[in-house]
Amino acid sequence: MDATTAPHLIPAEMPQYGEANHIFELMQNMLEQLLIHQPEEPIPFMIKHLHRNNDNVPKVIILGPPASGKTTIAMWLCKHLNTNLLSVDNLIVKEFSVLATEARKHYQKTKTVPSMLLIKLMEERLAEEDCIRRGWILDGIPETREQALIIQSRGIIPRHVVLLSALDTVLIERNLGKRIDPYTGEIYHTTFDWPPQSEIQSRLMVPSGISEMETARRLLEYHRNIVRILPSYPKILKVISADQPCVDVFYQALTYVQTNHRSNAPFTPRVLLCGPLGSGKSLQAALLAQKYSLVNVCCGQLLKEAVADQTKFGELIRPYFEKKMAVPDNLVTKVLSQRLDQQDCIQRGWVLHGFPRDLDQAHLMNTLGYSPNRVFFLNVPFDSIIERLTLRRTDPVTGERYHLMYKPPPTIEIQARLMQNPKDSEEQVRLKMDLYYRNSADLEQFYGQAITLNGDQDPYTVFEYIESGIINPLPQRIP
Amino acid sequence: RTRTCRTRADWPGQEPEVPCASVPSGKPADRNCVEVPPPNGTVGCWATAARAADGSRVPWSKPSVAPAACPGDLPSRPPPSLPPLRAWRNRCPWHYLHLSDSYDTLVPTCFKAKLHRRRGSPTPDMASALTDGTSRAMNSYTYTSRPRALPCQRRRYRDSLTQSDDEPVRYGNIMYDRRVIRGNTYALQTGQLLGQPDPLELQRLQQAKRRALARKRAQEQLRPRTPEPVEGRKHVDVQTELYLEEIADRIIEVDMECQTDAFLDRPPTPLFIPAKTGKDVATQILEGELFDFDLEVKPMLEVLVGKTIEQALLEVMEEEELANLQTLQHEYEEIRNVELAEVQRLEEQERRHREEKERRKQQQWEIVHKHQETSQKIAARAFAQRYLADLLPSVFSSLRDSGYFYDPIERDIEVGFLPWLMNEVEKSMEYSMVGRTVVDMLIREVVERRLSMYDVKENGLQNLRP
């Protein structure tokens, strides 16, 4: 077993497997829990942790000033994500708990619960089966920096923290319209969130403490505390303006909660760029290859190279080129797999553009084992494409390529002698576009997790979008 | 069943009797023992050439035979008429003779029956054939049945209708059955059979007898008897004949016997040597008259000897051929054996080679497999190492970000020092606030006093001025 006799290569399936199953994040979570709990018997603990398989359950903290709609948002998120809601009110009313009765006593006396007691109560609640299995959303806890620090030192780590913010004046006014349904506990608003059912309307009652003075006092308290809580969650915080309709706020919160944060897992990007002719795929691919040292694989280029090198594949491909016919799929895939199997592709990752033009080719590529982990569709409207392509010109003398709109030739005489590639004529472009549009729907359906971008913008803007698409983890769908 | 015998039609002799011919026309329904003369020739027993009576015309008389009660016969069958006289005359030792044209329905009961066959008529094996023929000829109802044992009813009264199912059927012995007629059936009381009047006659007879008896008794009573003896006397019977007779109860018996001479064996029948008929004639053949032996014998001899020699030659040739075949076969066997042995050896070799090859292949495959597994394991290990190389740092950094790992000094400052500092600051601020408040109060009081003093003074001045 010598490296000289047979090369030891890591088979490409292993990194793909790791990526697909998020092994790195799994191990990271397990190790974190191990360090936090430090059990005597690590292995049964790890086994139990893996069995629980709750790395992806929602763990959210929602913070915000009074009357910002925290509870509403929290309840909606709970329903949508099928998880548990924890707030001071419903922690206190828990039955069968010594801590809860103590807390109740305190609350009756002073309208607050001491931090340590609250946190202990919270811990008790979080240790229950349903919180472990389905996750939790904390509404308004921690209230002070002290509580935040205690939570953190106990090892209760949220994945997302949502902060609702709005101007004080707005909040004070809004609070005056607050109504509560005594049966369900849901909060409605006279102006913004009026319930449609008349029986609910009839039984709504005005809660206590919504006068302006009261609200102002509470806001003051809130501002004092929130400034010191926020630095505890630097990387997982998102601020959402509460001054919008609550549905918008909810959707923003939901989208944020469903995204994963970037992890430190090793990641070799295998990017597929799809788009019609002239959408800028080659340009983006070149930029990506330059910045991230990926291998730029252009399918058409590969075939031309094969023909030029007069390899055996080239010999087979040449007659098709001469007749201007499409090269058959199996030949193309053979050439492609030859290129993608090379070591530099496997190690550095690749950017592919121009290959799966229809569903069969996509299936073929899949079965061969080269599945991309990021797919981008560049959408450019037809007119832009026509504009981009039909105005291309080449200078036959210098070989310089010009574009009549974006890169016009400097002098008139150069402009006089410019020539157009017959492939850039409008009919040809139209033909190719039709071909693309026929197949694009299938491809989009095949690559379910593809990211669609607007390709009509400045190339560097598009590049930034692509970059963020590559670097950020793919959005995960909660069942 | 009456015995019948098939008659041969072409016996010499007999003409059919005329009265016979009229019989069938009169009784179309009759089929048993119908005497219909054969159309041609006479009737007689073929076997013994017993002929029917020739020349003797016996008037037809009503036979005194009564037919046996054949079961299944039509009750209204007229009594059969037989030509018994004819039969008696030329009695076939085996059969009764019957003039019968039509097929009789009854199965012939003797084994020789098959000899008695009408020419052209089928063997009467089955009565049914006969019945068919009969019925065909006569269009009448026929019935036959095999002999069967008859059950008897032991009880006088039946208990239930289904008695026959439970118990085994008791068959009665017909020898002891009162209903079966014993003895000759041709001499029975005809009076009974005639019907009703007879019992009446019997009764009358009985009555007459009884009356006669009664009369006799009456008469006896009227008959004069000897008077009764006088008193003291007794009547005694006395014999008054000349010669006295001894009267005793005992009857004198005398045994007498007589015996014929012992049977003598019937002497054997003397051999029947029929008288010689024909003429005796003799002849004598002298030597040399018929043929010359030597000459005649030659061809025969030639043929004989030739054939014998030929046969011998053939046999010898056959033997030689067989011997040749044997040798060839032997040779062939030997060659075959040798070849077989060779083939087996080659096969063995082949098998060994193959097994060896298989084993080597298996070994090699295992080696390769192990190689692959090891390389996979190594690859997996290397990959895992590389993949998770960043694991620990990232874990620690994430824990630090989430606040679990905190700088203890910072935390201590924050939790321990700063509150105290704030407290102290508050206190000192409070002090200054309190001080200021006190100073404010002092100033106020001083100013108030001053004001009040000025007021007093003003008032005093005003009072002084006017």
mmCIF file of C-alpha atoms in Angstrom, chain A residues 106-260:
data_model
loop_
_atom_site.group_PDB
_atom_site.id
_atom_site.type_symbol
_atom_site.label_atom_id
_atom_site.label_comp_id
_atom_site.label_asym_id
_atom_site.label_seq_id
_atom_site.Cartn_x
_atom_site.Cartn_y
_atom_site.Cartn_z
ATOM 1 C CA HIS A 106 -43.405 37.212 43.225
ATOM 2 C CA TYR A 107 -45.340 38.427 40.255
ATOM 3 C CA GLN A 108 -48.404 39.132 42.335
ATOM 4 C CA LYS A 109 -46.355 41.187 44.713
ATOM 5 C CA THR A 110 -44.035 43.095 42.446
ATOM 6 C CA LYS A 111 -45.209 42.535 38.853
ATOM 7 C CA THR A 112 -41.771 41.187 38.004
ATOM 8 C CA VAL A 113 -40.037 37.894 38.376
ATOM 9 C CA PRO A 114 -36.485 37.707 39.675
ATOM 10 C CA SER A 115 -34.020 36.855 36.936
ATOM 11 C CA MET A 116 -32.583 33.691 38.407
ATOM 12 C CA LEU A 117 -36.009 32.254 39.052
ATOM 13 C CA LEU A 118 -37.183 33.094 35.592
ATOM 14 C CA ILE A 119 -34.171 31.534 33.992
ATOM 15 C CA LYS A 120 -34.522 28.411 36.073
ATOM 16 C CA LEU A 121 -38.155 28.213 35.096
ATOM 17 C CA MET A 122 -37.188 28.618 31.489
ATOM 18 C CA GLU A 123 -34.596 25.898 31.723
ATOM 19 C CA GLU A 124 -37.111 23.579 33.237
ATOM 20 C CA ARG A 125 -39.439 24.254 30.374
ATOM 21 C CA LEU A 126 -36.762 23.848 27.744
ATOM 22 C CA ALA A 127 -35.770 20.487 29.116
ATOM 23 C CA GLU A 128 -39.167 19.090 28.274
ATOM 24 C CA GLU A 129 -39.585 16.654 25.423
ATOM 25 C CA ASP A 130 -41.556 18.864 23.068
ATOM 26 C CA CYS A 131 -39.096 21.714 23.271
ATOM 27 C CA ILE A 132 -36.261 19.343 22.556
ATOM 28 C CA ARG A 133 -38.021 17.827 19.628
ATOM 29 C CA ARG A 134 -39.676 20.820 18.055
ATOM 30 C CA GLY A 135 -37.687 23.794 19.145
ATOM 31 C CA TRP A 136 -38.697 26.987 20.882
ATOM 32 C CA ILE A 137 -39.345 30.661 20.403
ATOM 33 C CA LEU A 138 -38.668 33.035 23.287
ATOM 34 C CA ASP A 139 -40.870 36.054 23.324
ATOM 35 C CA GLY A 140 -39.403 38.970 25.237
ATOM 36 C CA ILE A 141 -36.894 36.944 27.225
ATOM 37 C CA PRO A 142 -34.159 38.070 28.096
ATOM 38 C CA GLU A 143 -35.443 41.314 29.444
ATOM 39 C CA THR A 144 -32.173 42.558 30.894
ATOM 40 C CA ARG A 145 -28.517 42.051 30.290
ATOM 41 C CA GLU A 146 -28.318 40.018 33.445
ATOM 42 C CA GLN A 147 -30.812 37.538 32.129
ATOM 43 C CA ALA A 148 -29.029 37.417 28.802
ATOM 44 C CA LEU A 149 -25.750 36.634 30.469
ATOM 45 C CA ILE A 150 -27.286 33.922 32.606
ATOM 46 C CA ILE A 151 -28.937 32.368 29.586
ATOM 47 C CA GLN A 152 -25.687 32.364 27.731
ATOM 48 C CA SER A 153 -23.667 30.914 30.528
ATOM 49 C CA ARG A 154 -26.192 28.148 30.961
ATOM 50 C CA GLY A 155 -25.621 27.073 27.424
ATOM 51 C CA ILE A 156 -28.955 28.008 25.929
ATOM 52 C CA ILE A 157 -27.916 29.224 22.553
ATOM 53 C CA PRO A 158 -30.447 30.544 20.044
ATOM 54 C CA ARG A 159 -29.840 30.311 16.322
ATOM 55 C CA HIS A 160 -31.723 33.435 15.320
ATOM 56 C CA VAL A 161 -32.504 36.645 17.158
ATOM 57 C CA VAL A 162 -35.110 38.951 15.674
ATOM 58 C CA LEU A 163 -35.362 42.533 16.824
ATOM 59 C CA LEU A 164 -38.425 44.553 15.975
ATOM 60 C CA SER A 165 -37.792 48.242 15.977
ATOM 61 C CA ALA A 166 -39.979 51.263 15.404
ATOM 62 C CA LEU A 167 -40.215 54.863 16.443
ATOM 63 C CA ASP A 168 -41.529 55.524 19.928
ATOM 64 C CA THR A 169 -44.290 57.802 18.784
ATOM 65 C CA VAL A 170 -45.619 55.167 16.450
ATOM 66 C CA LEU A 171 -45.535 52.635 19.215
ATOM 67 C CA ILE A 172 -47.331 54.785 21.723
ATOM 68 C CA GLU A 173 -50.104 55.507 19.314
ATOM 69 C CA ARG A 174 -50.349 51.924 18.282
ATOM 70 C CA ASN A 175 -50.602 50.672 21.786
ATOM 71 C CA LEU A 176 -53.796 52.560 22.374
ATOM 72 C CA GLY A 177 -55.620 50.340 19.949
ATOM 73 C CA LYS A 178 -54.541 47.065 21.496
ATOM 74 C CA ARG A 179 -57.238 44.519 22.295
ATOM 75 C CA ILE A 180 -56.999 41.013 23.678
ATOM 76 C CA ASP A 181 -59.205 38.012 23.114
ATOM 77 C CA PRO A 182 -59.654 36.501 26.576
ATOM 78 C CA TYR A 183 -60.202 32.952 25.328
ATOM 79 C CA THR A 184 -57.316 32.457 22.983
ATOM 80 C CA GLY A 185 -55.007 35.127 24.324
ATOM 81 C CA GLU A 186 -54.465 36.538 20.854
ATOM 82 C CA ILE A 187 -53.798 40.192 20.464
ATOM 83 C CA TYR A 188 -55.805 42.233 17.996
ATOM 84 C CA HIS A 189 -55.699 45.861 17.009
ATOM 85 C CA THR A 190 -58.545 48.205 16.311
ATOM 86 C CA THR A 191 -56.924 49.564 13.192
ATOM 87 C CA PHE A 192 -54.321 47.181 11.919
ATOM 88 C CA ASP A 193 -55.469 43.735 12.878
ATOM 89 C CA TRP A 194 -59.193 43.529 13.338
ATOM 90 C CA PRO A 195 -60.594 40.012 13.552
ATOM 91 C CA PRO A 196 -63.176 39.188 10.904
ATOM 92 C CA GLN A 197 -65.389 36.970 13.026
ATOM 93 C CA SER A 198 -68.022 38.893 14.872
ATOM 94 C CA GLU A 199 -68.087 36.703 17.958
ATOM 95 C CA ILE A 200 -64.423 37.371 18.520
ATOM 96 C CA GLN A 201 -65.104 41.035 17.987
ATOM 97 C CA SER A 202 -67.762 41.028 20.638
ATOM 98 C CA ARG A 203 -65.670 39.452 23.309
ATOM 99 C CA LEU A 204 -62.476 41.480 22.852
ATOM 100 C CA MET A 205 -61.439 43.400 25.910
ATOM 101 C CA VAL A 206 -59.073 46.251 26.601
ATOM 102 C CA PRO A 207 -55.959 45.221 28.424
ATOM 103 C CA SER A 208 -54.629 47.177 31.355
ATOM 104 C CA GLY A 209 -51.708 49.506 31.130
ATOM 105 C CA ILE A 210 -52.045 50.837 27.636
ATOM 106 C CA SER A 211 -52.315 54.478 28.438
ATOM 107 C CA GLU A 212 -49.721 56.797 26.998
ATOM 108 C CA MET A 213 -47.913 57.333 30.253
ATOM 109 C CA GLU A 214 -47.665 53.686 30.946
ATOM 110 C CA THR A 215 -46.424 52.933 27.459
ATOM 111 C CA ALA A 216 -43.870 55.722 27.647
ATOM 112 C CA ARG A 217 -42.542 54.439 30.903
ATOM 113 C CA ARG A 218 -42.221 50.963 29.586
ATOM 114 C CA LEU A 219 -40.488 52.200 26.475
ATOM 115 C CA LEU A 220 -37.966 53.999 28.574
ATOM 116 C CA GLU A 221 -37.267 50.846 30.532
ATOM 117 C CA TYR A 222 -36.988 48.896 27.302
ATOM 118 C CA HIS A 223 -34.497 51.252 25.717
ATOM 119 C CA ARG A 224 -32.379 51.153 28.790
ATOM 120 C CA ASN A 225 -32.117 47.409 28.611
ATOM 121 C CA ILE A 226 -32.076 46.558 24.961
ATOM 122 C CA VAL A 227 -28.906 48.459 24.299
ATOM 123 C CA ARG A 228 -27.065 46.142 26.591
ATOM 124 C CA ILE A 229 -28.696 42.911 25.398
ATOM 125 C CA LEU A 230 -27.941 43.296 21.724
ATOM 126 C CA PRO A 231 -24.155 43.018 21.913
ATOM 127 C CA SER A 232 -24.592 39.502 23.285
ATOM 128 C CA TYR A 233 -25.875 38.257 19.954
ATOM 129 C CA PRO A 234 -23.743 39.976 17.388
ATOM 130 C CA LYS A 235 -23.802 37.514 14.544
ATOM 131 C CA ILE A 236 -27.280 36.154 14.670
ATOM 132 C CA LEU A 237 -29.216 39.361 15.060
ATOM 133 C CA LYS A 238 -31.584 40.757 12.502
ATOM 134 C CA VAL A 239 -33.452 44.000 12.876
ATOM 135 C CA ILE A 240 -36.840 44.230 11.251
ATOM 136 C CA SER A 241 -38.787 47.429 11.143
ATOM 137 C CA ALA A 242 -42.057 47.035 12.950
ATOM 138 C CA ASP A 243 -43.548 49.995 11.189
ATOM 139 C CA GLN A 244 -44.867 47.892 8.337
ATOM 140 C CA PRO A 245 -47.973 45.790 8.066
ATOM 141 C CA CYS A 246 -47.646 42.762 10.286
ATOM 142 C CA VAL A 247 -47.808 40.354 7.389
ATOM 143 C CA ASP A 248 -44.678 41.883 5.905
ATOM 144 C CA VAL A 249 -42.934 41.769 9.226
ATOM 145 C CA PHE A 250 -43.966 38.158 9.596
ATOM 146 C CA TYR A 251 -42.644 37.151 6.213
ATOM 147 C CA GLN A 252 -39.363 38.861 6.744
ATOM 148 C CA ALA A 253 -39.009 37.149 10.092
ATOM 149 C CA LEU A 254 -39.969 33.802 8.620
ATOM 150 C CA THR A 255 -37.460 34.058 5.798
ATOM 151 C CA TYR A 256 -34.738 35.000 8.197
ATOM 152 C CA VAL A 257 -35.536 32.226 10.614
ATOM 153 C CA GLN A 258 -35.428 29.679 7.873
ATOM 154 C CA THR A 259 -31.969 30.616 6.636
ATOM 155 C CA ASN A 260 -28.904 28.884 7.929
#
